[in-house]
Coordinates of C-alpha atoms in Angstrom, one line a residue:
Chain A
X367 CA 17.1 -16.6 13.8
X368 CA 13.5 -17.6 14.4
X369 CA 11.0 -14.7 14.6
X370 CA 7.3 -15.2 15.4
X371 CA 5.0 -12.4 14.2
X372 CA 2.5 -13.3 17.0
X373 CA 4.3 -11.5 19.7
X374 CA 1.5 -10.5 22.1
X375 CA -1.4 -12.4 23.6
X376 CA -4.9 -12.0 22.1
X377 CA -6.1 -10.5 25.4
X378 CA -3.4 -7.8 25.3
X379 CA -4.3 -7.2 21.6
X380 CA -8.0 -6.7 22.5
X381 CA -7.2 -4.4 25.4
X382 CA -5.0 -2.2 23.2
X383 CA -7.5 -2.1 20.3
X384 CA -10.5 -1.5 22.5
X385 CA -8.7 1.2 24.5
X386 CA -7.6 3.1 21.4
X387 CA -11.0 2.6 19.8
X388 CA -12.8 4.1 22.9
X389 CA -10.4 7.0 22.8
X390 CA -11.1 7.8 19.2
X391 CA -14.9 7.4 19.6
X392 CA -14.9 9.7 22.7
X393 CA -12.8 12.3 20.9
X394 CA -15.2 11.9 17.9
X395 CA -18.2 12.7 20.1
X396 CA -16.4 15.6 21.8
X397 CA -15.3 17.2 18.5
X398 CA -18.5 16.4 16.7
X399 CA -20.4 18.9 18.9
X400 CA -18.8 21.6 16.8
X401 CA -20.5 20.3 13.6
X402 CA -23.7 22.4 13.6
X403 CA -24.4 22.2 9.8
X404 CA -23.5 20.4 6.6
X405 CA -20.3 22.6 6.1
X406 CA -19.3 21.9 9.7
X407 CA -19.8 18.1 9.4
X408 CA -18.3 17.7 5.9
X409 CA -15.6 20.4 5.9
X410 CA -15.0 21.1 9.6
X411 CA -16.4 24.6 9.1
X412 CA -13.7 25.5 6.4
X413 CA -11.5 26.8 9.2
X414 CA -8.8 24.2 9.7
X415 CA -5.4 25.7 10.5
X416 CA -1.8 24.9 9.6
X417 CA -0.9 22.3 12.2
X418 CA -4.1 20.3 12.0
X419 CA -4.2 20.7 8.2
X420 CA -0.7 19.4 7.7
X421 CA -1.1 16.6 10.3
X422 CA -4.3 15.4 8.8
X423 CA -2.9 15.3 5.2
X424 CA 0.2 13.5 6.4
X425 CA -1.6 11.0 8.6
X426 CA -4.1 10.2 5.9
X427 CA -1.3 9.5 3.5
X428 CA 0.4 7.2 6.0
X429 CA -1.7 4.2 5.3
X430 CA -1.1 0.5 6.1
X431 CA 0.4 0.5 2.6
X432 CA 3.1 2.9 3.8
X433 CA 3.9 1.0 6.9
X434 CA 3.5 -2.5 5.4
X435 CA 4.3 -2.0 1.7
X436 CA 7.2 0.4 1.8
X437 CA 9.3 -2.3 3.6
X438 CA 8.3 -4.7 0.9
X439 CA 9.5 -2.2 -1.8
X440 CA 12.8 -1.9 0.0
X441 CA 13.2 -5.6 0.6
X442 CA 12.5 -6.5 -3.0
X443 CA 13.7 -3.4 -5.0
X444 CA 16.4 -2.1 -2.7
X445 CA 17.4 1.5 -2.3
X446 CA 15.6 2.6 -5.4
X447 CA 12.4 0.8 -4.2
X448 CA 12.6 2.8 -0.9
X449 CA 13.0 6.1 -2.8
X450 CA 10.2 5.0 -5.3
X451 CA 7.7 4.7 -2.5
X452 CA 8.8 8.1 -1.1
X453 CA 8.0 9.8 -4.4
X454 CA 4.3 9.5 -3.5
X455 CA 5.0 12.5 -1.3
X456 CA 5.5 14.6 -4.4
X457 CA 1.7 14.3 -5.0
X458 CA 1.0 16.1 -1.8
X459 CA 3.7 18.7 -2.5
X460 CA 2.3 19.4 -6.0
X461 CA -1.2 19.6 -4.6
X462 CA -0.1 22.7 -2.7
X463 CA 0.0 24.4 -6.1
X464 CA -3.6 23.4 -6.8
X465 CA -5.4 24.5 -3.7
X466 CA -5.4 28.3 -4.3
X467 CA -6.8 27.6 -7.8
X468 CA -9.3 25.1 -6.4
X469 CA -10.7 27.6 -3.9
X470 CA -10.8 30.3 -6.6
X471 CA -12.7 28.1 -9.1
X472 CA -15.0 26.6 -6.5
X473 CA -15.3 29.0 -3.6
X474 CA -18.3 27.1 -2.2
X475 CA -17.1 23.7 -3.5
X476 CA -17.5 20.6 -1.3
X477 CA -16.2 17.6 -3.3
X478 CA -13.8 16.8 -6.2
X479 CA -17.0 15.8 -8.1
X480 CA -18.1 19.5 -8.2
X481 CA -14.9 20.3 -10.2
X482 CA -15.4 17.4 -12.7
X483 CA -19.0 18.3 -13.2
X484 CA -18.2 22.0 -13.8
X485 CA -15.2 21.4 -16.1
X486 CA -16.2 18.2 -18.0
X487 CA -20.0 18.0 -17.8
X488 CA -22.0 15.0 -16.8
X489 CA -20.1 12.6 -19.0
X490 CA -16.7 13.4 -17.6
X491 CA -18.2 13.6 -14.1
X492 CA -19.7 10.1 -14.5
X493 CA -16.4 8.6 -15.6
X494 CA -14.7 10.3 -12.6
X495 CA -17.3 8.9 -10.2
X496 CA -16.8 5.3 -11.5
X497 CA -13.0 5.6 -11.3
X498 CA -12.9 7.3 -7.9
X499 CA -15.5 4.9 -6.3
X500 CA -13.5 1.9 -7.6
X501 CA -10.3 3.4 -6.2
X502 CA -11.7 4.6 -2.9
X503 CA -13.6 1.4 -2.1
X504 CA -10.6 -0.8 -3.0
X505 CA -8.4 1.4 -0.8
X506 CA -10.9 1.3 2.1
X507 CA -11.5 -2.4 1.9
X508 CA -7.8 -3.2 1.5
X509 CA -7.2 -1.2 4.6
X510 CA -9.8 -3.1 6.6
X511 CA -8.4 -6.4 5.4
X512 CA -4.9 -5.3 6.3
X513 CA -6.2 -4.3 9.8
X514 CA -7.7 -7.8 10.3
X515 CA -4.6 -9.5 9.0
X516 CA -2.4 -7.4 11.2
X517 CA -4.4 -8.1 14.4
X518 CA -4.3 -11.8 13.6
X519 CA -0.6 -11.8 12.9
X520 CA 0.4 -9.7 15.9
X521 CA -2.1 -10.7 18.6
X522 CA -3.7 -13.9 17.3
X523 CA -7.1 -12.1 17.1
X524 CA -9.2 -13.9 14.5
X525 CA -9.3 -12.0 11.2
X526 CA -13.0 -11.4 11.1
X527 CA -13.1 -10.1 14.6
X528 CA -10.1 -7.7 14.2
X529 CA -11.3 -6.4 10.8
X530 CA -14.8 -5.8 12.1
X531 CA -13.5 -4.0 15.2
X532 CA -11.3 -1.6 13.3
X533 CA -14.0 -0.8 10.8
X534 CA -16.6 -0.3 13.6
X535 CA -14.4 2.1 15.6
X536 CA -13.7 4.2 12.5
X537 CA -17.4 4.2 11.5
X538 CA -18.4 5.3 15.0
X539 CA -16.2 8.3 15.4
X540 CA -16.7 9.5 11.8
X541 CA -20.4 9.2 12.4
X542 CA -20.3 11.2 15.6
X543 CA -17.8 13.8 14.6
X544 CA -17.6 14.1 10.8
X545 CA -14.5 15.8 9.4
X546 CA -13.8 17.5 12.8
X547 CA -13.3 14.1 14.4
X548 CA -11.3 12.8 11.4
X549 CA -8.9 15.7 11.4
X550 CA -8.6 15.8 15.2
X551 CA -7.8 12.1 15.6
X552 CA -5.5 12.3 12.5
X553 CA -3.4 14.8 14.4
X554 CA -2.9 12.5 17.4
X555 CA -2.5 9.5 15.2
X556 CA 0.2 11.3 13.1
X557 CA 2.2 12.0 16.2
X558 CA 2.0 8.4 17.3
X559 CA 3.0 7.1 13.8
X560 CA 5.9 9.5 13.5
X561 CA 7.2 8.7 17.0
X562 CA 6.8 4.9 16.5
X563 CA 8.6 4.8 13.1
X564 CA 11.5 7.1 14.3
X565 CA 11.8 5.0 17.5
X566 CA 12.0 1.7 15.7
X567 CA 14.2 3.1 12.9
X568 CA 16.6 4.4 15.6
X569 CA 16.7 1.0 17.3
X570 CA 17.6 -0.7 14.0
X571 CA 20.3 1.9 13.3
X572 CA 21.8 1.3 16.8
X573 CA 21.9 -2.4 16.2
X574 CA 23.4 -2.2 12.7
X575 CA 27.0 -2.0 11.8
X576 CA 26.7 -0.1 8.6
X577 CA 30.0 -1.4 7.0
X578 CA 29.0 -5.0 7.8
X579 CA 25.5 -4.3 6.4
X580 CA 26.9 -2.9 3.2
X581 CA 29.3 -5.9 2.9
X582 CA 26.4 -8.3 3.5
X583 CA 24.1 -6.7 0.9
X584 CA 26.9 -6.5 -1.6
X585 CA 27.6 -10.2 -1.2
X586 CA 24.1 -11.7 -0.8
X587 CA 21.7 -9.2 -2.2
X588 CA 23.7 -7.2 -4.8
X589 CA 20.7 -6.1 -6.9
X590 CA 19.4 -4.1 -3.9
X591 CA 22.4 -1.8 -4.3
X592 CA 22.5 -1.8 -8.1
X593 CA 22.2 1.6 -9.6
X594 CA 20.6 0.4 -12.8
X595 CA 18.2 -2.1 -11.4
X596 CA 15.4 -2.1 -14.1
X597 CA 12.3 -3.1 -12.0
X598 CA 13.3 -0.6 -9.3
X599 CA 14.0 2.3 -11.7
X600 CA 10.7 1.7 -13.5
X601 CA 8.9 1.6 -10.1
X602 CA 10.2 5.2 -9.4
X603 CA 8.3 6.8 -12.2
X604 CA 5.3 4.5 -11.9
X605 CA 4.9 5.0 -8.2
X606 CA 5.3 8.8 -8.6
X607 CA 2.6 9.0 -11.2
X608 CA 0.3 6.6 -9.2
X609 CA 0.8 8.9 -6.3
X610 CA 0.0 12.0 -8.4
X611 CA -3.2 10.3 -9.7
X612 CA -4.3 9.3 -6.3
X613 CA -3.9 12.7 -4.7
X614 CA -4.9 14.9 -7.6
X615 CA -8.3 13.3 -8.2
X616 CA -9.4 11.9 -4.8
X617 CA -12.0 13.6 -2.7
X618 CA -10.0 12.8 0.5
X619 CA -7.6 15.6 -0.6
X620 CA -10.1 17.9 -2.2
X621 CA -12.3 17.9 1.0
X622 CA -9.2 18.9 2.9
X623 CA -8.5 21.7 0.4
X624 CA -12.0 23.0 1.0
X625 CA -11.7 22.5 4.8
X626 CA -8.5 24.4 5.4
X627 CA -8.3 28.2 5.7
X628 CA -7.5 29.5 2.2
X629 CA -4.1 31.0 3.1
X630 CA -3.0 28.1 5.1
X631 CA -3.9 25.3 2.7
X632 CA -0.9 25.5 0.3
X633 CA 1.6 25.6 3.2
X634 CA -0.2 22.7 4.9
X635 CA 0.0 20.4 1.9
X636 CA 3.6 21.4 1.3
X637 CA 4.5 20.7 4.9
X638 CA 2.6 17.4 4.9
X639 CA 4.5 16.2 1.8
X640 CA 7.9 17.2 3.3
X641 CA 7.0 15.4 6.6
X642 CA 5.7 12.3 4.7
X643 CA 8.8 11.9 2.5
X644 CA 11.1 10.3 5.0
X645 CA 8.5 7.9 6.4
X646 CA 8.8 5.3 3.7
X647 CA 12.6 5.7 3.8
X648 CA 12.6 4.9 7.5
X649 CA 10.1 2.0 7.0
X650 CA 12.2 0.7 4.1
X651 CA 15.5 1.1 6.0
X652 CA 14.1 -1.3 8.6
X653 CA 13.4 -3.9 5.9
X654 CA 16.8 -3.5 4.3
X655 CA 18.4 -4.3 7.6
X656 CA 16.6 -7.7 7.7
X657 CA 19.3 -9.6 5.9
X658 CA 22.3 -8.0 7.7
X659 CA 20.6 -8.6 11.0
X660 CA 20.0 -12.2 10.2
X661 CA 16.2 -11.9 10.3
X662 CA 14.5 -14.4 8.0
X663 CA 11.4 -13.1 6.1
X664 CA 8.8 -15.9 5.5
X665 CA 6.0 -13.7 4.2
X666 CA 7.1 -10.5 2.5
X667 CA 3.8 -8.7 3.4
X668 CA 4.8 -9.0 7.0
X669 CA 8.3 -7.7 6.5
X670 CA 7.9 -4.5 8.5
X671 CA 6.2 -6.1 11.6
X672 CA 8.6 -9.1 11.5
X673 CA 11.8 -7.0 11.5
X674 CA 10.4 -4.5 14.0
X675 CA 9.3 -7.3 16.4
X676 CA 12.7 -8.9 16.1
X677 CA 14.7 -5.7 16.7
X678 CA 12.4 -4.6 19.6
X679 CA 12.8 -8.1 21.1
X680 CA 16.6 -8.0 20.8
X681 CA 16.6 -4.5 22.4
X682 CA 15.0 -5.8 25.5
X683 CA 11.4 -4.7 24.9
X684 CA 10.2 -8.3 24.9
X685 CA 6.5 -8.7 25.3
X686 CA 5.6 -5.0 24.8
X687 CA 7.2 -4.9 21.3
X688 CA 4.1 -6.4 19.7
X689 CA 2.0 -3.9 21.5
X690 CA 4.0 -1.0 20.3
X691 CA 3.9 -2.2 16.7
X692 CA 0.2 -2.8 17.0
X693 CA -0.5 0.7 18.3
X694 CA 1.6 2.4 15.4
X695 CA 0.0 0.2 12.7
X696 CA -3.5 0.6 14.1
X697 CA -3.1 4.4 14.1
X698 CA -1.8 4.3 10.5
X699 CA -4.8 2.3 9.3
X700 CA -7.4 4.2 11.3
X701 CA -6.1 7.5 10.0
X702 CA -6.8 6.4 6.4
X703 CA -10.0 4.5 7.0
X704 CA -11.7 7.4 8.7
X705 CA -10.7 9.9 6.0
X706 CA -11.9 7.5 3.3
X707 CA -15.2 6.9 5.1
X708 CA -15.8 10.6 5.4
X709 CA -14.7 11.6 1.9
X710 CA -16.5 8.7 0.1
X711 CA -19.7 9.5 2.1
X712 CA -19.4 13.2 1.2
X713 CA -19.1 12.1 -2.5
X714 CA -22.2 9.9 -2.2
X715 CA -24.3 12.6 -0.5
X716 CA -23.1 15.5 -2.6
X717 CA -22.6 13.9 -6.0
X718 CA -25.0 11.0 -6.1
X719 CA -27.9 12.2 -3.8
X720 CA -27.7 15.9 -4.6
X721 CA -26.1 15.9 -8.1
X722 CA -27.7 12.8 -9.6
X723 CA -31.0 12.5 -7.8
X724 CA -31.5 16.2 -7.1
X725 CA -32.2 15.8 -3.4
X726 CA -30.9 18.5 -1.1
X727 CA -30.7 18.1 2.7
X728 CA -30.2 20.8 5.3
X729 CA -29.6 20.9 9.1
X730 CA -30.8 17.9 11.1
X731 CA -32.0 16.0 8.1
X732 CA -28.5 16.3 6.6
X733 CA -26.9 14.7 9.7
X734 CA -29.4 11.9 9.5
X735 CA -28.6 11.2 5.8
X736 CA -24.9 11.6 6.4
X737 CA -25.1 9.1 9.2
X738 CA -27.0 6.6 7.1
X739 CA -24.5 7.0 4.2
X740 CA -21.5 6.5 6.5
X741 CA -23.0 3.4 8.0
X742 CA -23.8 2.1 4.5
X743 CA -20.2 2.7 3.2
X744 CA -18.9 1.0 6.3
X745 CA -21.3 -2.0 5.8
X746 CA -20.4 -2.3 2.1
X747 CA -16.7 -2.3 3.0
X748 CA -17.3 -4.9 5.7
X749 CA -19.2 -7.1 3.3
X750 CA -16.3 -6.9 0.8
X751 CA -13.7 -7.5 3.4
X752 CA -15.4 -10.6 4.9
X753 CA -14.5 -13.0 2.1
X754 CA -10.8 -11.9 2.5
X755 CA -10.4 -11.5 -1.3
X756 CA -7.1 -10.0 -2.5
X757 CA -8.7 -6.5 -2.9
X758 CA -5.2 -5.0 -2.7
X759 CA -4.8 -6.1 -6.4
X760 CA -7.8 -4.0 -7.3
X761 CA -6.1 -1.0 -5.7
X762 CA -2.9 -1.7 -7.7
X763 CA -4.9 -2.1 -10.9
X764 CA -6.6 1.3 -10.3
X765 CA -3.1 2.9 -10.8
X766 CA -3.6 3.5 -14.5
X767 CA -7.2 4.6 -14.0
X768 CA -6.2 7.4 -11.5
X769 CA -3.1 8.2 -13.6
X770 CA -5.4 9.0 -16.6
X771 CA -7.1 11.7 -14.5
X772 CA -3.8 13.6 -13.7
X773 CA -3.8 15.8 -16.9
X774 CA -7.6 16.4 -17.0
X775 CA -7.2 17.9 -13.5
X776 CA -4.3 20.0 -14.5
X777 CA -6.0 21.3 -17.6
X778 CA -9.3 21.9 -15.8
X779 CA -7.5 23.9 -13.2
X780 CA -5.1 26.0 -15.2
X781 CA -6.2 26.2 -18.8
X782 CA -8.6 28.6 -20.3
X783 CA -9.7 26.7 -23.4
X784 CA -10.1 23.0 -24.0
X785 CA -11.8 20.4 -26.1
X786 CA -13.8 18.5 -23.4
X787 CA -14.7 15.5 -25.5
X788 CA -11.1 14.9 -26.4
X789 CA -10.1 15.0 -22.8
X790 CA -12.8 12.5 -21.8
X791 CA -11.7 10.2 -24.7
X792 CA -8.1 10.5 -23.3
X793 CA -9.3 9.4 -19.9
X794 CA -10.9 6.3 -21.4
X795 CA -8.0 5.6 -23.7
X796 CA -5.6 6.0 -20.8
X797 CA -7.5 3.5 -18.7
X798 CA -7.6 0.9 -21.5
X799 CA -3.9 1.5 -22.4
X800 CA -2.8 1.4 -18.8
X801 CA -4.6 -1.8 -18.0
X802 CA -3.2 -3.4 -21.1
X803 CA 0.3 -2.4 -20.0
X804 CA -0.4 -3.8 -16.5
X805 CA -1.3 -7.2 -17.8
X806 CA 1.3 -7.4 -20.6
X807 CA 4.4 -5.4 -19.6
X808 CA 4.1 -5.5 -15.8
X809 CA 2.6 -3.4 -12.9
X810 CA 5.6 -1.0 -13.0
X811 CA 4.5 0.4 -16.3
X812 CA 0.7 0.7 -15.9
X813 CA 0.4 4.1 -14.3
X814 CA 3.0 5.5 -16.6
X815 CA 1.2 4.2 -19.7
X816 CA -2.2 5.5 -18.5
X817 CA -0.8 8.9 -17.7
X818 CA 1.1 9.2 -21.0
X819 CA -1.9 8.3 -23.2
X820 CA -4.2 10.7 -21.3
X821 CA -1.5 13.4 -21.5
X822 CA -1.2 13.2 -25.2
X823 CA -5.0 13.5 -25.6
X824 CA -5.3 16.3 -23.1
X825 CA -2.5 18.3 -24.8
X826 CA -4.2 17.7 -28.2
X827 CA -7.4 19.0 -26.7
X828 CA -5.8 22.3 -26.1
X829 CA -5.2 22.8 -29.8
X830 CA -7.9 20.8 -31.7
X831 CA -11.2 22.8 -31.6
X832 CA -10.8 24.1 -28.0
X833 CA -13.7 25.9 -26.4
X834 CA -13.6 28.3 -23.4
X835 CA -14.0 26.2 -20.2
X836 CA -17.1 26.6 -18.1
X837 CA -16.8 28.8 -15.1
X838 CA -18.8 28.6 -11.8
Chain B
X332 CA 7.1 -83.3 13.4
X333 CA 4.8 -80.8 11.8
X334 CA 3.2 -77.4 12.7
X335 CA -0.3 -77.5 14.0
X336 CA -2.9 -74.9 12.9
X337 CA -2.4 -72.7 16.1
X338 CA 1.4 -72.6 15.7
X339 CA 1.0 -71.6 12.0
X340 CA -1.4 -68.8 13.0
X341 CA 1.0 -67.7 15.7
X342 CA 4.0 -67.7 13.3
X343 CA 1.9 -65.8 10.7
X344 CA 0.9 -63.2 13.4
X345 CA 4.6 -62.7 14.4
X346 CA 5.7 -62.3 10.8
X347 CA 2.9 -59.7 10.3
X348 CA 4.0 -57.8 13.4
X349 CA 7.6 -57.7 12.1
X350 CA 6.5 -56.4 8.7
X351 CA 4.3 -53.7 10.3
X352 CA 7.1 -52.6 12.6
X353 CA 9.6 -52.5 9.7
X354 CA 7.2 -50.5 7.6
X355 CA 6.6 -48.0 10.4
X356 CA 10.3 -47.6 11.1
X357 CA 11.2 -47.2 7.5
X358 CA 8.3 -44.8 7.0
X359 CA 9.4 -42.6 9.9
X360 CA 13.0 -42.6 8.8
X361 CA 11.9 -41.8 5.3
X362 CA 9.7 -38.9 6.5
X363 CA 12.5 -37.4 8.5
X364 CA 14.8 -37.3 5.5
X365 CA 12.3 -35.7 3.1
X366 CA 12.8 -32.0 3.2
X367 CA 12.2 -30.5 -0.2
X368 CA 11.0 -27.3 -1.8
X369 CA 7.3 -26.8 -2.4
X370 CA 6.1 -25.8 -5.8
X371 CA 9.5 -26.7 -7.3
X372 CA 8.1 -26.8 -10.9
X373 CA 6.5 -23.3 -10.6
X374 CA 9.6 -21.8 -9.2
X375 CA 11.8 -23.3 -11.8
X376 CA 9.5 -22.4 -14.7
X377 CA 9.1 -18.8 -13.7
X378 CA 11.9 -16.2 -14.1
X379 CA 12.2 -13.3 -11.7
X380 CA 12.4 -9.7 -13.1
X381 CA 13.6 -8.2 -9.8
X382 CA 15.8 -10.8 -8.2
X383 CA 13.2 -12.0 -5.7
X384 CA 12.1 -15.6 -5.2
X385 CA 9.8 -17.1 -2.6
X386 CA 11.1 -20.4 -1.3
X387 CA 9.1 -22.7 1.0
X388 CA 9.8 -26.3 2.0
X389 CA 7.9 -29.2 3.6
X390 CA 9.3 -30.3 6.9
X391 CA 8.4 -31.6 10.4
X392 CA 7.1 -28.8 12.6
X393 CA 10.1 -28.3 14.9
X394 CA 12.8 -29.5 12.6
X395 CA 15.8 -27.2 12.0
X396 CA 16.6 -26.9 8.4
X397 CA 19.5 -25.4 6.4
X398 CA 19.2 -23.6 3.1
X399 CA 22.2 -23.2 0.9
X400 CA 22.8 -21.2 -2.3
X401 CA 25.4 -21.6 -5.0
X402 CA 26.2 -20.3 -8.5
X403 CA 26.9 -23.9 -9.6
X404 CA 24.5 -26.8 -9.8
X405 CA 27.2 -29.0 -8.2
X406 CA 27.3 -26.7 -5.1
X407 CA 31.0 -26.0 -5.1
X408 CA 31.6 -23.2 -2.7
X409 CA 28.0 -22.9 -1.3
X410 CA 26.8 -20.2 1.1
X411 CA 24.4 -20.8 4.0
X412 CA 21.4 -18.5 3.4
X413 CA 19.2 -19.7 6.4
X414 CA 19.3 -22.0 9.4
X415 CA 16.3 -22.3 11.6
X416 CA 12.8 -23.7 12.0
X417 CA 10.9 -21.4 9.6
X418 CA 9.0 -23.1 6.7
X419 CA 10.2 -20.7 4.0
X420 CA 12.3 -17.7 3.1
X421 CA 11.9 -14.7 0.8
X422 CA 15.2 -14.3 -1.0
X423 CA 15.7 -10.9 -2.6
X424 CA 18.4 -8.9 -4.4
X425 CA 19.7 -11.8 -6.5
X426 CA 21.9 -10.8 -9.4
X427 CA 21.0 -11.6 -13.0
X428 CA 21.7 -15.3 -13.9
X429 CA 20.8 -18.7 -12.5
X430 CA 21.1 -19.4 -8.8
X431 CA 20.8 -22.9 -7.2
X432 CA 19.3 -23.6 -3.8
X433 CA 19.1 -26.8 -1.8
X434 CA 17.6 -27.5 1.6
X435 CA 18.0 -30.2 4.2
X436 CA 16.8 -31.2 7.7
X437 CA 19.8 -30.9 10.0
X438 CA 18.9 -34.2 11.7
X439 CA 18.7 -36.2 8.5
X440 CA 21.6 -34.7 6.7
X441 CA 20.4 -35.4 3.2
X442 CA 20.3 -32.5 0.8
X443 CA 17.3 -32.0 -1.6
X444 CA 17.8 -31.9 -5.3
X445 CA 19.1 -28.4 -6.4
X446 CA 16.4 -25.9 -7.3
X447 CA 17.3 -23.5 -10.1
X448 CA 16.1 -19.9 -9.8
X449 CA 16.4 -17.8 -12.9
X450 CA 16.7 -14.0 -12.7
X451 CA 16.2 -12.1 -15.9
X452 CA 15.9 -8.4 -15.8
X453 CA 13.8 -6.5 -18.3
X454 CA 15.6 -6.0 -21.6
X455 CA 17.9 -2.9 -21.5
X456 CA 16.6 -1.3 -24.8
X457 CA 13.0 -1.6 -23.5
X458 CA 14.1 -0.3 -20.1
X459 CA 15.7 2.9 -21.4
X460 CA 12.7 3.5 -23.7
X461 CA 10.2 3.2 -20.8
X462 CA 12.5 5.3 -18.5
X463 CA 12.8 8.0 -21.2
X464 CA 9.0 8.0 -21.6
X465 CA 8.7 8.2 -17.8
X466 CA 11.1 11.1 -17.6
X467 CA 9.3 13.0 -20.3
X468 CA 5.8 12.4 -18.7
X469 CA 7.0 13.3 -15.2
X470 CA 8.9 16.5 -16.3
X471 CA 5.9 17.6 -18.5
X472 CA 3.5 17.0 -15.6
X473 CA 5.5 18.9 -13.0
X474 CA 6.2 21.6 -15.6
X475 CA 2.6 22.0 -16.5
X476 CA 1.6 22.4 -12.8
X477 CA 4.3 24.9 -11.9
X478 CA 3.8 26.9 -15.1
X479 CA 0.0 26.8 -14.7
X480 CA 0.4 27.9 -11.0
X481 CA 2.7 30.8 -11.9
X482 CA 0.5 31.9 -14.8
X483 CA -2.6 31.9 -12.6
X484 CA -0.9 33.7 -9.8
X485 CA 0.4 36.3 -12.2
X486 CA -3.2 36.8 -13.6
X487 CA -4.5 37.3 -10.1
X488 CA -1.8 39.9 -9.2
X489 CA -2.6 41.8 -12.4

């Protein structure tokens, strides 16, 4: 079977992307009218309800990594790989236990940086800022790169044009509407993503004879069904802890915790985690079907779109198949890029401008500053995406860094007494140990090593010269 | 009766033409038969820890190729893994051990030299140690969160 990833014309690709881009920008302008002050712009007035709250959390977590990397996990690591990717949802589910406590500790909090500054002083806060900026920027840039790659693969749109367009659209609607626009568009995007993945998954299931598929996998790809497949088993714990680290520390999730109504927030995070859990399984199932359906994969990073295009083509969708895939993947990328733009800009305004430089902005001046910061973050991301470096590797390397922040977050939220210096030493030791494991043992041990080292230091910090933690 | 200068030049020109034509034909035939794996040395030198290998081959643009796999270097009882015009294939899910691959252009019929792909999973004692550590860290992390949440909820209700 010969499958071409370029399944729609460049003009069709431009029409789809520009139409979707216009829709998001217009909605951004419409919703942005509600943002009257800083709280309105950064936290959507702290009044986000259950449906919008759970949809935005779920949509933000459905990144291009979910739709593009989950199939790679299934293709290379089999059933365990598919489940390993799904364990990232546990981070969202466990965050639901945090939100009540977050709102109690920081009733007027705005960013995750507020928490680290309060609990671990300027030293801990500075380390957090370095880690989170590295992680957030590599996530943001890798998403822009994935967007450019995808538009080139599916519609033949040159990489630089596609990447610039997706970034420009997201900058524009985040600029006009702040978190109101991000959350509103996330809701629509989450519906499109869910419908698209379910639809393609159902088509694959209809075309697949499950007995034959099992026989094919047993004969040609036996390791994908192996219960004790080492790399896949290790990926389960590593991915789970990477997911914990990403969610627990990043301002994308903290800003949502502050933005949702207090009573709604735990339910919204729980629901978003439960809704997210089957998405990588559905995306992975599509990839597992590649072999049994006779679809040759040339580039593993294009596994999802290749199989989806082939199955949609075989099901009679012909030319529109590429368009459908482009819409779903464009939504999954936009829903993450906008959230990262908003959350990273908030962090820069609140933590760097206000926290570090001592400049406070109110009303109209704040909107101006926020606009400049969002544009700057967009510009920096664009500049880093232009050379088409393999930034995704930086995102993977950040696994042990974010893993080493898991226990400091838990301790800071729930413990009464702690030795702050020991916790900070644990974060640094976790980063070093995790990175060493990444380069010596393999990527599937890095987050685990970082978390384990930081956990030991943090637990010790509870018993060795602990002091009462600072309260707001 | 001897050759004059012009006859000699004409003969030399015809011989040259024949040589050029022969070289071109041999070259084209030779090119059509050469379908081989790219990066053979790197693939054979590395060992896969998850049963995945990325194979690519050099070929004419529209040429249909066949890729076969066997457990034996002699290719007794081979299985066809791919037939088509793609220039590579990601092979996943291979069992532990050595697997041999060969490729050919359907039009030429000559198989490439076998390519050996080694699959070596992580050592079992190391695996169980890391898995044990992973289990402890995950259970401790989830336990600390649930316990902390319950304790803080209890404090609030008091």
